[in-house]
Tab-separated table of C-alpha atoms in Angstrom:
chain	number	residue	atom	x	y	z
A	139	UNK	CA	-18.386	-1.469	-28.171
A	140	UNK	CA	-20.762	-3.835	-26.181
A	141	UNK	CA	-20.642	-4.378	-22.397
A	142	UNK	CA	-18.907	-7.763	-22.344
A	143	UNK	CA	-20.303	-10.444	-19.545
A	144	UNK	CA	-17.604	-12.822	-18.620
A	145	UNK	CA	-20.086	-14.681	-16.010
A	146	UNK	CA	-19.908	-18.024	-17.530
A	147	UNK	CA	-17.011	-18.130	-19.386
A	148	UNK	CA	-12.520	-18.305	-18.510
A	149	UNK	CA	-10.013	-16.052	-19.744
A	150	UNK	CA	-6.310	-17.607	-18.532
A	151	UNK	CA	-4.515	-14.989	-20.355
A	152	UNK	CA	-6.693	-12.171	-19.247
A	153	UNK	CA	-8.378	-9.383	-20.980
A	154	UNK	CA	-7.699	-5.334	-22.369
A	155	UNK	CA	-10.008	-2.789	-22.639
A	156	UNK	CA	-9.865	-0.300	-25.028
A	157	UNK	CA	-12.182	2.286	-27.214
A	158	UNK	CA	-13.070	5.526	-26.267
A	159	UNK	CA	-16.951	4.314	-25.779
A	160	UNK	CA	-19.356	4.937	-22.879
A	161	UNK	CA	-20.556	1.541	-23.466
A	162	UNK	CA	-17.459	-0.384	-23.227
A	163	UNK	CA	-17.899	-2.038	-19.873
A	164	UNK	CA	-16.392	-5.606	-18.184
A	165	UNK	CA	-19.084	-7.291	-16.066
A	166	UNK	CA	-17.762	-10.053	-13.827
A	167	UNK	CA	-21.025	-11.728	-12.043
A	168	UNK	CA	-19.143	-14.797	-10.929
A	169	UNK	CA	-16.481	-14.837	-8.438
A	170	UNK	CA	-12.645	-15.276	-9.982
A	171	UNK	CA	-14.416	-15.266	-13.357
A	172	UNK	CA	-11.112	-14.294	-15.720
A	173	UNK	CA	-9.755	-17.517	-14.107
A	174	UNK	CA	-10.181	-19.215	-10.832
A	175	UNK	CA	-6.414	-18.974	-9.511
A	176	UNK	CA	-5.737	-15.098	-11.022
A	177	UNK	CA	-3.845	-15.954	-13.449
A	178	UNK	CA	-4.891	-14.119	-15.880
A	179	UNK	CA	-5.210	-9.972	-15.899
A	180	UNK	CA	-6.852	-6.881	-17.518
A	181	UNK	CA	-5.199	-4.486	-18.625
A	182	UNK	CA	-6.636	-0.805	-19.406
A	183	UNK	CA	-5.312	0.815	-22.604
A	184	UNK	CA	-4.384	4.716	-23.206
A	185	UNK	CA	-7.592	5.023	-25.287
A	186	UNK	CA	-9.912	3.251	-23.170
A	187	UNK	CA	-11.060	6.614	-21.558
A	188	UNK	CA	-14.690	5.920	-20.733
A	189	UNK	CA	-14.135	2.085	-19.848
A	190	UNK	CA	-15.492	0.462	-17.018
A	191	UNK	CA	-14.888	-3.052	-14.851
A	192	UNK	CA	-17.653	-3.681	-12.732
A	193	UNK	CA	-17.047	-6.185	-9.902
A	194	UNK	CA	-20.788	-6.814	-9.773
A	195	UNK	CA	-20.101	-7.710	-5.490
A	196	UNK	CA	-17.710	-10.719	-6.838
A	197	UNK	CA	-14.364	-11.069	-5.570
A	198	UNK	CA	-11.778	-11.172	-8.617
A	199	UNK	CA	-8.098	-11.974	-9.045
A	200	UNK	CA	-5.979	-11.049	-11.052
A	201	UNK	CA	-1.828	-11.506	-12.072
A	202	UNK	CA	-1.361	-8.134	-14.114
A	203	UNK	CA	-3.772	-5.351	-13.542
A	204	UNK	CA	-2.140	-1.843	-15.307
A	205	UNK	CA	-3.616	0.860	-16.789
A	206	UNK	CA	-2.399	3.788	-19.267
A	207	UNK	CA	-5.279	6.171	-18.787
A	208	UNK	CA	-6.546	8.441	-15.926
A	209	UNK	CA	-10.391	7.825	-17.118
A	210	UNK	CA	-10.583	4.280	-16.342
A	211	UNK	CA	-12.907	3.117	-13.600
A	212	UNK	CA	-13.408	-0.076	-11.381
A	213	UNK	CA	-16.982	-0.550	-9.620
A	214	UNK	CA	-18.857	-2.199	-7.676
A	215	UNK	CA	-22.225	-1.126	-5.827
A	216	UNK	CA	-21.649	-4.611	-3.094
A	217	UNK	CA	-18.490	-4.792	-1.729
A	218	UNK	CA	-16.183	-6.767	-3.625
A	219	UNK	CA	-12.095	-7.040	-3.689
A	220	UNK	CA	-9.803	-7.150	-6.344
A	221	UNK	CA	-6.833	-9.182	-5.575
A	222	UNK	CA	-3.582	-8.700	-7.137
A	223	UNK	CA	-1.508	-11.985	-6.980
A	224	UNK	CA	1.364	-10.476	-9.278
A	225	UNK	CA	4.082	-13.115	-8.089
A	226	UNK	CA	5.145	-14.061	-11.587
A	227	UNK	CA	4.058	-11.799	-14.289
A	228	UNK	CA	4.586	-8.191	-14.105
A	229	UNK	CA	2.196	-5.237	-16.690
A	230	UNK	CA	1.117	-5.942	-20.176
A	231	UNK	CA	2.052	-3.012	-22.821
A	232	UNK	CA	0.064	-3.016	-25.823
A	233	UNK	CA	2.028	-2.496	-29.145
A	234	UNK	CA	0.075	-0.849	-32.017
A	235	UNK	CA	-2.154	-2.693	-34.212
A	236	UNK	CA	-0.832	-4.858	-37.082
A	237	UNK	CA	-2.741	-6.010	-39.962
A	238	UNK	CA	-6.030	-5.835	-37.264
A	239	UNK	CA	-3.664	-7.771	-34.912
A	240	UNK	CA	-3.511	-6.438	-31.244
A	241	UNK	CA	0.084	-7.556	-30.366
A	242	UNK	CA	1.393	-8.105	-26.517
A	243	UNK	CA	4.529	-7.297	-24.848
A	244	UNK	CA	5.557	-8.574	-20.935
A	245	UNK	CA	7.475	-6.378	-19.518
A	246	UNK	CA	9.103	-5.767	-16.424
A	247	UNK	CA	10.126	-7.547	-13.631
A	248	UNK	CA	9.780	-4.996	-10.679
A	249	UNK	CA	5.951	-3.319	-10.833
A	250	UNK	CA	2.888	-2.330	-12.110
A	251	UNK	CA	1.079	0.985	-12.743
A	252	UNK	CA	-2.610	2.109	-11.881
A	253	UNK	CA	-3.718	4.797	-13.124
A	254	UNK	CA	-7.832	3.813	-12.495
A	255	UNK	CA	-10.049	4.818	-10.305
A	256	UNK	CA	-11.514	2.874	-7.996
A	257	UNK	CA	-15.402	3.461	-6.854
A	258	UNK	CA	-18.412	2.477	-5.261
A	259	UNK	CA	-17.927	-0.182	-2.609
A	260	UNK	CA	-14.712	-1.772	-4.316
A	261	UNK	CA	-11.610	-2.762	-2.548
A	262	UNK	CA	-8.154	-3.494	-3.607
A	263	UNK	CA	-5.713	-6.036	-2.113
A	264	UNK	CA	-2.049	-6.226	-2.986
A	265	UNK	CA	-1.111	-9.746	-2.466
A	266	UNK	CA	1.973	-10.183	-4.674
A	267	UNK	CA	5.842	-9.998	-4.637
A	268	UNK	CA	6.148	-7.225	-7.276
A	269	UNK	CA	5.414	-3.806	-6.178
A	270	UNK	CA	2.301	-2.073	-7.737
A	271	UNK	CA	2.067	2.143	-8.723
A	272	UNK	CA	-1.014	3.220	-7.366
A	273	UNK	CA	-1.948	6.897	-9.493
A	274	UNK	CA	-5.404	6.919	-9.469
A	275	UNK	CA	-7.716	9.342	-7.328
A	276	UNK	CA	-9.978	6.426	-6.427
A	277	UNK	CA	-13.172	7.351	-4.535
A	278	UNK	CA	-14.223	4.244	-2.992
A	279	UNK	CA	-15.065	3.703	0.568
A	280	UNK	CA	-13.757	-0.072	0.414
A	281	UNK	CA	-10.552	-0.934	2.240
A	282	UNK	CA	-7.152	-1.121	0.984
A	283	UNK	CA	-5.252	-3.937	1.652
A	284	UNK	CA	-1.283	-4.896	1.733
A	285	UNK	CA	-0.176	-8.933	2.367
A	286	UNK	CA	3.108	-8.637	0.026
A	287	UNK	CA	5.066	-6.669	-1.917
A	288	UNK	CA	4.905	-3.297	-1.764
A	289	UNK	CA	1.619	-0.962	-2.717
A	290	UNK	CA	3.131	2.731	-3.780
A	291	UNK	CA	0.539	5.674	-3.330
A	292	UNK	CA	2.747	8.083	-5.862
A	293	UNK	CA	3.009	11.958	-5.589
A	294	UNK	CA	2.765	13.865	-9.084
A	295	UNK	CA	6.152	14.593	-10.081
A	296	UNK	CA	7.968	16.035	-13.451
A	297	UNK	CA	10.947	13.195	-13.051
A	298	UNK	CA	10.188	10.100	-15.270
A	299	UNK	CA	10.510	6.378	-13.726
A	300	UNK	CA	11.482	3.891	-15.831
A	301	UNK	CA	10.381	0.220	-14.521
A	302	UNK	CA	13.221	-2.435	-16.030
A	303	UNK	CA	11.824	-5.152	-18.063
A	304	UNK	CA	12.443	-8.828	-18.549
A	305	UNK	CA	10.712	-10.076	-21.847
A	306	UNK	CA	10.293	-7.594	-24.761
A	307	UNK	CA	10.229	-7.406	-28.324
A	308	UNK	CA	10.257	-3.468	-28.020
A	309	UNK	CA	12.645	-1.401	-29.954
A	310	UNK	CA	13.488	2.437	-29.359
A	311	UNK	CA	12.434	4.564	-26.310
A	312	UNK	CA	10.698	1.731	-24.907
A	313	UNK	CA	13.294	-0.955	-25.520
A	314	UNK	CA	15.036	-0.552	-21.753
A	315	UNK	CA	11.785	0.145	-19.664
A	316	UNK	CA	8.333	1.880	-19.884
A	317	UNK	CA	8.896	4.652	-18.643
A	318	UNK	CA	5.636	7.121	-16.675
A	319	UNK	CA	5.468	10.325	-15.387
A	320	UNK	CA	3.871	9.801	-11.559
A	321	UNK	CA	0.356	11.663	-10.792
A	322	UNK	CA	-0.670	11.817	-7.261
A	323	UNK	CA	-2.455	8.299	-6.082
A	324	UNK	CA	-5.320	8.969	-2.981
A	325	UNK	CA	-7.953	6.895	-1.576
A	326	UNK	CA	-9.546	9.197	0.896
A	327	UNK	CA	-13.202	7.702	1.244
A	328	UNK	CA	-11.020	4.420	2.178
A	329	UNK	CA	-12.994	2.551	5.186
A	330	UNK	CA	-9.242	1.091	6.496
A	331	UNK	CA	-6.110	0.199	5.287
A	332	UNK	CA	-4.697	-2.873	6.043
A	333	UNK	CA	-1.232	-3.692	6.053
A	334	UNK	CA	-0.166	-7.830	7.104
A	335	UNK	CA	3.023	-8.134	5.192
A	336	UNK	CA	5.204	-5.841	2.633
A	337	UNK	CA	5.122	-2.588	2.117
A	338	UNK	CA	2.601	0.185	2.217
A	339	UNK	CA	4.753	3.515	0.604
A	340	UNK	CA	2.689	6.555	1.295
A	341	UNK	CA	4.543	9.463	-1.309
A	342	UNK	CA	2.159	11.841	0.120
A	343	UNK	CA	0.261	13.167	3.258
A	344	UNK	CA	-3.146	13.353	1.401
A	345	UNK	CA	-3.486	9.426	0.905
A	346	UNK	CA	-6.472	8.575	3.068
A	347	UNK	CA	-8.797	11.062	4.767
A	348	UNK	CA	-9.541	11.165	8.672
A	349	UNK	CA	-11.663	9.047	8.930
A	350	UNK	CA	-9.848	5.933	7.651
A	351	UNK	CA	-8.857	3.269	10.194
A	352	UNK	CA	-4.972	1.885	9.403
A	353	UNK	CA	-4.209	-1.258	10.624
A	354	UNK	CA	-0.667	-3.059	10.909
A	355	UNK	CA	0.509	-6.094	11.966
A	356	UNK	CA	2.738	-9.081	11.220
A	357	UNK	CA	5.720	-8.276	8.837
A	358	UNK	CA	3.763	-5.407	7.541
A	359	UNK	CA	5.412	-2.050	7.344
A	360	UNK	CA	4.052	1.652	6.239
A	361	UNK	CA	6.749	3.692	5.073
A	362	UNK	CA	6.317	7.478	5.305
A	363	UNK	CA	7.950	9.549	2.488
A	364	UNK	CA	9.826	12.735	3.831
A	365	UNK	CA	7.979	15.632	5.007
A	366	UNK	CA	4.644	13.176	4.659
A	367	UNK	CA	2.327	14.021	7.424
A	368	UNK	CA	-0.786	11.763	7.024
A	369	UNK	CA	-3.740	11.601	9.049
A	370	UNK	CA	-5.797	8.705	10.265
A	371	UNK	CA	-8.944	8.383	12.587
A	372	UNK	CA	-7.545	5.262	14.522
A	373	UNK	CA	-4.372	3.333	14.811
A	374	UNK	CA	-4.259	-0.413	15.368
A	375	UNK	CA	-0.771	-1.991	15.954
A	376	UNK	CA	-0.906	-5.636	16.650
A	377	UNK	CA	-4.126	-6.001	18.343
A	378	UNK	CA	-3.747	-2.262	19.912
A	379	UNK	CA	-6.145	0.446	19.301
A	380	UNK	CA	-4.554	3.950	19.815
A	381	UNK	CA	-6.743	6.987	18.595
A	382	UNK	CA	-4.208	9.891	18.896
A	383	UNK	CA	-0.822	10.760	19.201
A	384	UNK	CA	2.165	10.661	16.090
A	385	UNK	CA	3.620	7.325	15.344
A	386	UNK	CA	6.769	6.628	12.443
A	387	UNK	CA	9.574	4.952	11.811
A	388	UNK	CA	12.922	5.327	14.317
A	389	UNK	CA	13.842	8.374	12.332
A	390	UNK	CA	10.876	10.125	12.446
A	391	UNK	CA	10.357	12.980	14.945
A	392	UNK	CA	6.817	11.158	15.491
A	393	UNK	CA	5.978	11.308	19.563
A	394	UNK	CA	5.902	6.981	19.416
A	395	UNK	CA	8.399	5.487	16.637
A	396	UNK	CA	7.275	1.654	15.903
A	397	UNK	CA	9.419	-0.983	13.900
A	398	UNK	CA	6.151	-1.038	11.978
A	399	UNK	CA	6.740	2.172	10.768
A	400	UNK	CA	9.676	3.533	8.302
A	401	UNK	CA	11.047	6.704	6.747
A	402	UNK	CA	10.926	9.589	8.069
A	403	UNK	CA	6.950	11.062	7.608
A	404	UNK	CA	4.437	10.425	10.712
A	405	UNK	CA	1.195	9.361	10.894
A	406	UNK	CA	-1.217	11.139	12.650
A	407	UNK	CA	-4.216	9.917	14.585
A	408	UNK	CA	-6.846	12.099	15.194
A	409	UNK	CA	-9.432	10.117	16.823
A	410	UNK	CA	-13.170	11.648	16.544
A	411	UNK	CA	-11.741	14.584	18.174
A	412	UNK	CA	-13.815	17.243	19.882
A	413	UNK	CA	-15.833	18.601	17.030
A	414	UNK	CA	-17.644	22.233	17.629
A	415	UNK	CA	-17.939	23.446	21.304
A	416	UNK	CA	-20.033	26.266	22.592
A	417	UNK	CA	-20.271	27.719	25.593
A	418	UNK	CA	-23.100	30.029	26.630
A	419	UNK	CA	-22.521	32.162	29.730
């Protein structure tokens, strides 16, 4: 496969990427260049282990954006967001080939799974009603960013999920729901998460590392899994900058509960605590 370079050209019903090739990369130089209102997608199949979507610094957007395979990466050296406007459509399944004919399936009208992982400078913004299964161990230090819907950071687990489904011409295991196994989702080099509106579900307390700002505000909420304690290096509620103390939901056993907050995990803020003291006598 060839690196594909989308710069000058419109995809309204998106794009897959598949082969297991080194060379199979997406290059978007152009901002919004799959379509300029996101309507189209990408969508990563099982086999497209060493594939690649480069953001190239451009902002992109995007309607379905799921992905069957850990190995998957999206990039971008300049900071760049992709935005997930998933109001209508929900994930594209890929059938098996026919006669050398790729067919598609929509499915679903609840979420979307990511399993990719997200690097370099790249952010992700959640921006749609549907809610969006985020599995991969992305090492970015871009921001991730909530405005609707609800953004799931999943814990591994041996239980199967099975997301319902809308349009399908899928018979036998598949024909009520694709159905995943979660992995554990983290973004731990994240710069800040962001959370204006809908949901942010944390499954897990290793999420973000300590030195990742959260922000919330507006109609936004963070819900806190049971038993999740996850820590942050500052706090910002409304315009309010705290950088210590426990905060959750009113059934937490967090030191300051917030309507901002829900279930029953905490959030901890560490600050840039004391680091190494020595004293010489």
């Amino acid at each position: 496969a060839f690196p594909l370079n989308v710069a000058s050209n419109r995809f309204p019903r998106g794009l897959f990427l598949w082969h297991n090739a080194k060379s199979n990369v997406l290059y978007t130089e152009v901002p919004y260049a799959l379509y300029p209102d996101g309507t189209g997608g990408v969508s990563f199949h099982s086999d497209a282990k060493n594939a690649i979507w480069d953001l190239c610094g451009c902002d992109q957007g995007v309607s379905v954006f799921f992905s069957r395979t850990t190995d998957a990466v999206v990039r971008s050296d300049e900071p760049a967001t992709l935005h997930l406007v998933d109001d209508a459509l929900n994930y594209v399944k890929l059938t098996e080939p026919n006669a050398y004919t790729m067919k598609c399936t929509l499915l679903g009208t609840a979420s979307q799974v990511d399993r990719t992982t997200f690097a370099g400078a790249a952010n992700f913004s959640k921006e749609g009603v549907l809610k969006h299964y985020m599995m991969g161990a992305s090492t970015s230090t871009g921001g991730v960013y909530v405005t609707k819907g609800e953004l799931v950071f999943t814990k591994a687990s041996s239980a199967s999920v099975t997301l319902p489904q809308e349009k399908t011409g899928m018979s036998g295991s598949e024909a009520s729901g694709y159905a995943f196994t979660p992995l554990t989702g983290s973004w731990k080099n994240a710069s800040e998460a962001v959370v204006t509106g809908g949901t942010l579900t944390l499954e897990h307390g290793q999420v973000f590392g300590k030195a990742t700002d959260v922000k919330v505000s507006g109609d936004g909420v963070i819900n806190l899994a049971a038993g999740v304690v996850q820590k942050c290096h500052t706090l910002t509620i409304g315009e309010t900058v705290y950088d210590s103390g426990t905060w959750g939901g009113p059934e937490s056993d967090a030191e300051h509960k917030d309507a901002h907050f829900a279930g029953t995990g905490v959030l901890r803020v560490v600050g840039d605590g004391l680091g190494l003291m020595l004293f010489i006598r």
